[in-house]
Short mmCIF file of C-alpha atoms and ligand atoms in Angstrom, two decimals:
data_model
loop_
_atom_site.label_atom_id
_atom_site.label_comp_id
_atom_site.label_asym_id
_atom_site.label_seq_id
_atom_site.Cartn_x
_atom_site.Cartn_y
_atom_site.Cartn_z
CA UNK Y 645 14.47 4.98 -6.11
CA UNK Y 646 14.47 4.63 -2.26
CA UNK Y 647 10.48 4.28 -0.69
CA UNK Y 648 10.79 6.40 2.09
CA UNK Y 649 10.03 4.78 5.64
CA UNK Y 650 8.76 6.05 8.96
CA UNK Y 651 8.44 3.68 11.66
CA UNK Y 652 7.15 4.85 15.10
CA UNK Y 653 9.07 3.58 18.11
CA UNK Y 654 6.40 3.25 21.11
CA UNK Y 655 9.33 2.45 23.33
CA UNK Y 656 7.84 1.59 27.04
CA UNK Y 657 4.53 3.50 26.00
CA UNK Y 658 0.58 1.79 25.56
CA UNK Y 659 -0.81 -0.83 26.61
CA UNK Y 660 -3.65 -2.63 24.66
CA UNK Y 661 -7.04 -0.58 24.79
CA UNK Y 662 -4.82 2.42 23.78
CA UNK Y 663 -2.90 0.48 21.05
CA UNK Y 664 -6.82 -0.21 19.54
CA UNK Y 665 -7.62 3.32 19.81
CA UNK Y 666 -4.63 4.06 18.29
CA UNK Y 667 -4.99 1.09 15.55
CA UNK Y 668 -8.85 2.98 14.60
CA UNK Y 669 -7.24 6.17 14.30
CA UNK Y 670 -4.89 5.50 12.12
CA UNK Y 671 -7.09 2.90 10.00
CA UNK Y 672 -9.49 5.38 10.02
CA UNK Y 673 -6.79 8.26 8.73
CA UNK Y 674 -5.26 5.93 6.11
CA UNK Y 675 -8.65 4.76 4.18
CA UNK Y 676 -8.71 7.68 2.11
CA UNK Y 677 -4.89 6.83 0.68
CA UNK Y 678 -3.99 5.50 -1.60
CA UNK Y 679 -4.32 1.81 -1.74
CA UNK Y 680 -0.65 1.61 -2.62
CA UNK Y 681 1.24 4.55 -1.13
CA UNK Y 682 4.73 4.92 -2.07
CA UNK Y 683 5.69 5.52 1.67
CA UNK Y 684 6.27 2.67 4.15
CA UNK Y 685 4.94 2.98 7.76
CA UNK Y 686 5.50 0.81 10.90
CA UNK Y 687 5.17 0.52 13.88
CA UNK Y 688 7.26 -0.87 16.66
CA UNK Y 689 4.97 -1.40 20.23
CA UNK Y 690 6.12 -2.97 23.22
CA UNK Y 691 6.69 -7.04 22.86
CA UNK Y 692 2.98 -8.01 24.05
CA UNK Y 693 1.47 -5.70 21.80
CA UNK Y 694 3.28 -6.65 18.75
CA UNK Y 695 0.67 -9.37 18.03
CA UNK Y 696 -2.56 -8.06 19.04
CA UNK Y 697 -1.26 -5.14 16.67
CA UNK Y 698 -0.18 -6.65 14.01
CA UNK Y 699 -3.59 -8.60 13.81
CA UNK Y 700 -5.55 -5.00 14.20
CA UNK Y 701 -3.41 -3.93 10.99
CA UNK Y 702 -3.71 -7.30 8.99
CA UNK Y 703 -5.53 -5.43 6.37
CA UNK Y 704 -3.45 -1.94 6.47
CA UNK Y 705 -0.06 -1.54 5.08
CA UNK Y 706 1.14 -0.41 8.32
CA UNK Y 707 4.03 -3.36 9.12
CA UNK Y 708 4.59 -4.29 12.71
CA UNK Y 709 7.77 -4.54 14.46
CA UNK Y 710 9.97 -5.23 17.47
CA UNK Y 711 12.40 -2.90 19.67
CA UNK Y 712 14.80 -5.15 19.92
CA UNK Y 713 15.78 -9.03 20.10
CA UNK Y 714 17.61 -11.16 22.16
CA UNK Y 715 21.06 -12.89 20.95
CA UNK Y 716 19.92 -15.47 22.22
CA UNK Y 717 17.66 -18.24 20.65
CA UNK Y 718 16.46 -20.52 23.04
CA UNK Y 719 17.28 -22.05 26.28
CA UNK Y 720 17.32 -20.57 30.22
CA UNK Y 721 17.26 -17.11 29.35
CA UNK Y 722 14.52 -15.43 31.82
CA UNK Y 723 12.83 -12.66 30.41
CA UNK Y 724 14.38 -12.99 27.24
CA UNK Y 725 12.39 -12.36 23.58
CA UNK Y 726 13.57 -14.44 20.79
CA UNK Y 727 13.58 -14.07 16.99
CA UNK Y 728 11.58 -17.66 17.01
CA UNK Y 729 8.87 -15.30 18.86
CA UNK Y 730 8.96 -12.54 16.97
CA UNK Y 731 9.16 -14.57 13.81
CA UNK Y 732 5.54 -15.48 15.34
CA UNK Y 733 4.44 -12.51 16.23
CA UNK Y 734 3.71 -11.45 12.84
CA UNK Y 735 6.75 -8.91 13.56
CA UNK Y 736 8.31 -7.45 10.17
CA UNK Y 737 10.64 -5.29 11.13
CA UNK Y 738 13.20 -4.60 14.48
CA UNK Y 739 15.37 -2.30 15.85
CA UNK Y 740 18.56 -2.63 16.57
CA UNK Y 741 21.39 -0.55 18.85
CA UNK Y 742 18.45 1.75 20.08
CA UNK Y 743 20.86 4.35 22.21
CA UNK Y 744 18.47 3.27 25.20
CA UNK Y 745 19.46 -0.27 24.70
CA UNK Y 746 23.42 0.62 24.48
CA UNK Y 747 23.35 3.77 27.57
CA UNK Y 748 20.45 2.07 29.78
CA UNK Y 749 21.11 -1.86 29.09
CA UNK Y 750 24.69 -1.61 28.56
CA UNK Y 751 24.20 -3.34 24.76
CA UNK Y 752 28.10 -3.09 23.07
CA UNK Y 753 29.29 -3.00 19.59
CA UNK Y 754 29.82 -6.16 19.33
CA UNK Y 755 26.90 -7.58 20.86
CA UNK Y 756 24.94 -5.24 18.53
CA UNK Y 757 27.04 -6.53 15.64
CA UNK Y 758 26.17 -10.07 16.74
CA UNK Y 759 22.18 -9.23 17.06
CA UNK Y 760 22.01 -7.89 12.97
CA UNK Y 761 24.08 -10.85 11.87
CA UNK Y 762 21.81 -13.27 13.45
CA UNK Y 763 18.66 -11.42 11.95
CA UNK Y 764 20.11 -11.07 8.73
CA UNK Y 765 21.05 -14.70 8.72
CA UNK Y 766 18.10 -16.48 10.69
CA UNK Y 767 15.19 -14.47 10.30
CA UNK Y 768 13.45 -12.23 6.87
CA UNK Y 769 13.43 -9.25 9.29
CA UNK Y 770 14.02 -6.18 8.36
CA UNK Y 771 16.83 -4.56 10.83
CA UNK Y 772 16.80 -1.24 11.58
CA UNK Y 773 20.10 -0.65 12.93
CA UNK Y 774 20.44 2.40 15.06
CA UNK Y 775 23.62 4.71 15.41
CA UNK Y 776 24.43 7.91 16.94
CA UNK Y 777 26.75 10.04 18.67
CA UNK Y 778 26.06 11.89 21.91
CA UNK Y 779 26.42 15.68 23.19
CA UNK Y 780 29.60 15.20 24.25
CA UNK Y 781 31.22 13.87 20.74
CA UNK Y 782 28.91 16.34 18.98
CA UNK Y 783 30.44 19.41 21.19
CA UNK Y 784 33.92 18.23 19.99
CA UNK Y 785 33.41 17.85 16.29
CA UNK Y 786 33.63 14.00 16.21
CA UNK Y 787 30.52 13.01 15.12
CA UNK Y 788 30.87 11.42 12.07
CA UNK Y 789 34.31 9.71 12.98
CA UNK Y 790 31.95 8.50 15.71
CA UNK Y 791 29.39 7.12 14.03
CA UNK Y 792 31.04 6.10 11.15
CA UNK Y 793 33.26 3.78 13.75
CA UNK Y 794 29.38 2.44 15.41
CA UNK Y 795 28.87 1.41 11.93
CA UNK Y 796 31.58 -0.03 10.61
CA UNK Y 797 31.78 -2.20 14.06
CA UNK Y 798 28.04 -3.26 13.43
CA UNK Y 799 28.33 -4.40 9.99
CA UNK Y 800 31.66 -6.79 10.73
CA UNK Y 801 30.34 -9.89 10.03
CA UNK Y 802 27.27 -8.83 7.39
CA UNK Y 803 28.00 -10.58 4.24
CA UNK Y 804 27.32 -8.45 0.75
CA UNK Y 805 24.35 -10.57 -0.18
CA UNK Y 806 22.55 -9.55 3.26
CA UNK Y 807 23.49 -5.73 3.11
CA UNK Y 808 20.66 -4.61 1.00
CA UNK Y 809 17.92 -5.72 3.71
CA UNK Y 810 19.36 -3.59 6.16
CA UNK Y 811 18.15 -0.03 7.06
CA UNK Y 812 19.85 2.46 9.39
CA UNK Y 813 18.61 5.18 11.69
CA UNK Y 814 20.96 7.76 12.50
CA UNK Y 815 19.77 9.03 16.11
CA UNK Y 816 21.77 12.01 17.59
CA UNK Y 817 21.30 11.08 21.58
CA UNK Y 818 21.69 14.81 22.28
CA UNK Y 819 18.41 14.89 19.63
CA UNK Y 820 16.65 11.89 21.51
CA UNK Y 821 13.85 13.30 23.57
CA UNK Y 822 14.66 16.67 24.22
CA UNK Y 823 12.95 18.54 21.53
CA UNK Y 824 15.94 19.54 19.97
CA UNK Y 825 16.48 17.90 16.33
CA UNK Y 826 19.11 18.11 14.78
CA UNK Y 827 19.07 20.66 11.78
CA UNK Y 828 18.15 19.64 7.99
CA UNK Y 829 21.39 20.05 7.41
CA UNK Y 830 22.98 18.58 10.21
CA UNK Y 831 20.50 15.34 9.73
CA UNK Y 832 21.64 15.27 6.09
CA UNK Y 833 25.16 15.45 6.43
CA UNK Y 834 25.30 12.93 8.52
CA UNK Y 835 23.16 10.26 6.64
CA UNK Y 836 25.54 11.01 3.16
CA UNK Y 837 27.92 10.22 5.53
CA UNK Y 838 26.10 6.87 6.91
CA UNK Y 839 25.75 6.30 2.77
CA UNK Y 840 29.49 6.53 1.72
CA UNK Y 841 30.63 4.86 4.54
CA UNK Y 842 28.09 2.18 3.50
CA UNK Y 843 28.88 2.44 -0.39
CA UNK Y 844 32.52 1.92 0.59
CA UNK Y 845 32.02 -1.48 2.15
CA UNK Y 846 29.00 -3.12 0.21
CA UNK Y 847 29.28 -1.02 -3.28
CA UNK Y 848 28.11 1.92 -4.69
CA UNK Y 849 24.94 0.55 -5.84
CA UNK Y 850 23.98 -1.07 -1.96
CA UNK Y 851 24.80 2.71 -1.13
CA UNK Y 852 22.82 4.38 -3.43
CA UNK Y 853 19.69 1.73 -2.61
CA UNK Y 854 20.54 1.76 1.56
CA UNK Y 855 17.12 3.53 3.25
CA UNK Y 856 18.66 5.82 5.80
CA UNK Y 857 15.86 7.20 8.06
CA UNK Y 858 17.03 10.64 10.74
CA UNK Y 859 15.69 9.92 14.28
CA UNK Y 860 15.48 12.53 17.37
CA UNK Y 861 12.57 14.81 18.20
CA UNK Y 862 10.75 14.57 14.96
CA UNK Y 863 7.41 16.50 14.97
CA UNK Y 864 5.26 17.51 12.21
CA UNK Y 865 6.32 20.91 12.36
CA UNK Y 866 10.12 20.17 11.50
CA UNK Y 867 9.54 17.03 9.64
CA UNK Y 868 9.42 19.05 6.29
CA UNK Y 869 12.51 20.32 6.22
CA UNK Y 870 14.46 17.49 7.58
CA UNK Y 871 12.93 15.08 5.55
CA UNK Y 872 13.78 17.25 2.14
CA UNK Y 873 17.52 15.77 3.19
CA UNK Y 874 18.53 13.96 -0.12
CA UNK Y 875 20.10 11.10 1.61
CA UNK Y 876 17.27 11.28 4.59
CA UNK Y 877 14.43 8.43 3.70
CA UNK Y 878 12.44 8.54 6.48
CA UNK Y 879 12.71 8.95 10.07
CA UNK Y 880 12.34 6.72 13.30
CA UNK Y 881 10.13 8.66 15.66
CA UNK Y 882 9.72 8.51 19.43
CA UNK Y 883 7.49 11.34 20.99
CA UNK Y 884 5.45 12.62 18.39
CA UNK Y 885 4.55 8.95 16.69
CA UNK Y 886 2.72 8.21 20.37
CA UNK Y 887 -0.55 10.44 19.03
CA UNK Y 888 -1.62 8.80 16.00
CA UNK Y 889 -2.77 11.77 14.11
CA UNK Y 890 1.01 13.25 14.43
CA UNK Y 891 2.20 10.19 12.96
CA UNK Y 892 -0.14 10.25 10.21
CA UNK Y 893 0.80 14.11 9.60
CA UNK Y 894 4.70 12.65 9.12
CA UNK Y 895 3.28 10.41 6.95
CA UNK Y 896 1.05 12.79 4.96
CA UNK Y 897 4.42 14.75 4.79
CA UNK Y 898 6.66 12.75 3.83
CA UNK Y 899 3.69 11.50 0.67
CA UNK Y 900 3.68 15.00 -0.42
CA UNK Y 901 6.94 15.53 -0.73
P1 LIG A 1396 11.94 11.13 20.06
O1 LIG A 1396 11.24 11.26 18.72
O2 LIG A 1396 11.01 11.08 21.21
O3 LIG A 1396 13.02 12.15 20.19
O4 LIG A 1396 12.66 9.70 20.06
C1 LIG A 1396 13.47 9.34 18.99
C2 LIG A 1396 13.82 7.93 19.10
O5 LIG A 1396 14.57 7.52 19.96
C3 LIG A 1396 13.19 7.00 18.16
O6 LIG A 1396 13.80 5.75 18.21
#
């Protein structure tokens, strides 16, 4: 049985008095559930807020995480954020191959691929590895050959022991932002696709047990329907996770489901 998981992605978004607010809201929201809820929520701020937040959460279930990592460690890389820092942080979770990191900060394939094999193999981070095909590839009927290739490419060098800590967000760019999802059953054809493609390399039972979360203008009035997806486990949410009582309605969704 997967738990279901839906992490908020602040991207460039808060800055601290706003991320306490936010912290009491949602504190406030989750007191009355219960004290072991089968669904998983996170939360992935901005780097400097990762530890004040994580420390205003020490007593909720609400994990903490990163956008992203640097490949590299250590050393004379200015402005750089290392998994020694997040490790630190209190950081539980991070995301990986964001489509803003690959289209805005030029991040490839193989860099990508490079980034989840040194979590998986330095850190007890949980990577959420993003993947996702744009408009254009959409328009043309490529989408899963697309993203099936993203995949593939990203999970070169994981080894079958470190495949099960891994969880994938399947982000339509055309869905990112624009307050167009995709449909239920666009969103879920697409994750059984993520699945076998996963099964196929790591096994049918690291497919069956792989959380696959949909991610592109999720709101609480279509998270219902995309989340009844059989293969959909969660969702990573942008937008609508910014206001703490619409990421507590996903939540309260997603639990009553
Ligand atoms: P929106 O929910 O704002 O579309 O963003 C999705 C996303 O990119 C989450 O990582």
């Amino acid at each position: 049985m997967r738990r279901p998981l839906i992490i908020a992605n602040w991207k460039l978004h808060k800055g601290l008095e706003e991320t306490k607010a936010y912290a009491d809201r949602l504190k406030g929201a989750l007191t009355d559930e219960p004290e072991y809820p089968n669904v998983d929520l996170a939360i992935c701020p901005p780097f400097p807020l990762i530890h004040p937040l994580s420390e205003m959460l020490r007593e909720s279930p609400v994990a903490v995480g990163a956008q992203n990592v640097s490949i590299r460690v250590e050393g004379a890389f200015t402005g750089e954020v290392g998994i020694n820092q997040l490790k630190d942080t209190g950081a539980q979770i991070v995301i990986l191959g964001h489509s803003e990191r690959r289209n805005v900060f030029n991040e490839t394939d193989d860099l990508i691929a490079e980034k989840l094999a040194l979590v998986l193999t330095e850190t007890n981070l949980t990577p959420v590895l993003c993947v996702g095909e744009s408009l254009q590839v959409r328009e043309k009927g490529e989408q899963a050959a697309f993203t099936t290739r993203q995949l593939e490419s990203a999970l070169h060098n994981v080894s079958d022991e470190l495949a099960g800590r891994i969880v994938i967000a399947y982000e339509p760019i055309w869905a990112i932002g624009t307050g167009v999802n995709a449909t239920p059953g666009d969103a879920q054809a697409m994750c059984k696709a993520i699945r076998q493609v996963f099964a196929a390399r790591f096994g049918e039972n690291a497919g069956s047990e792989l959380r696959i979360l949909y991610g592109g203008s999720i709101k609480p009035a279509n998270w219902r329907d995309i989340f009844a997806g059989e293969d959909v486990d969660g969702g990573l949410v942008g937008g609508a996770s910014l206001d703490a009582t619409d990421f507590f309605a996903l939540y309260q969704i997603a639990l009553g489901s």
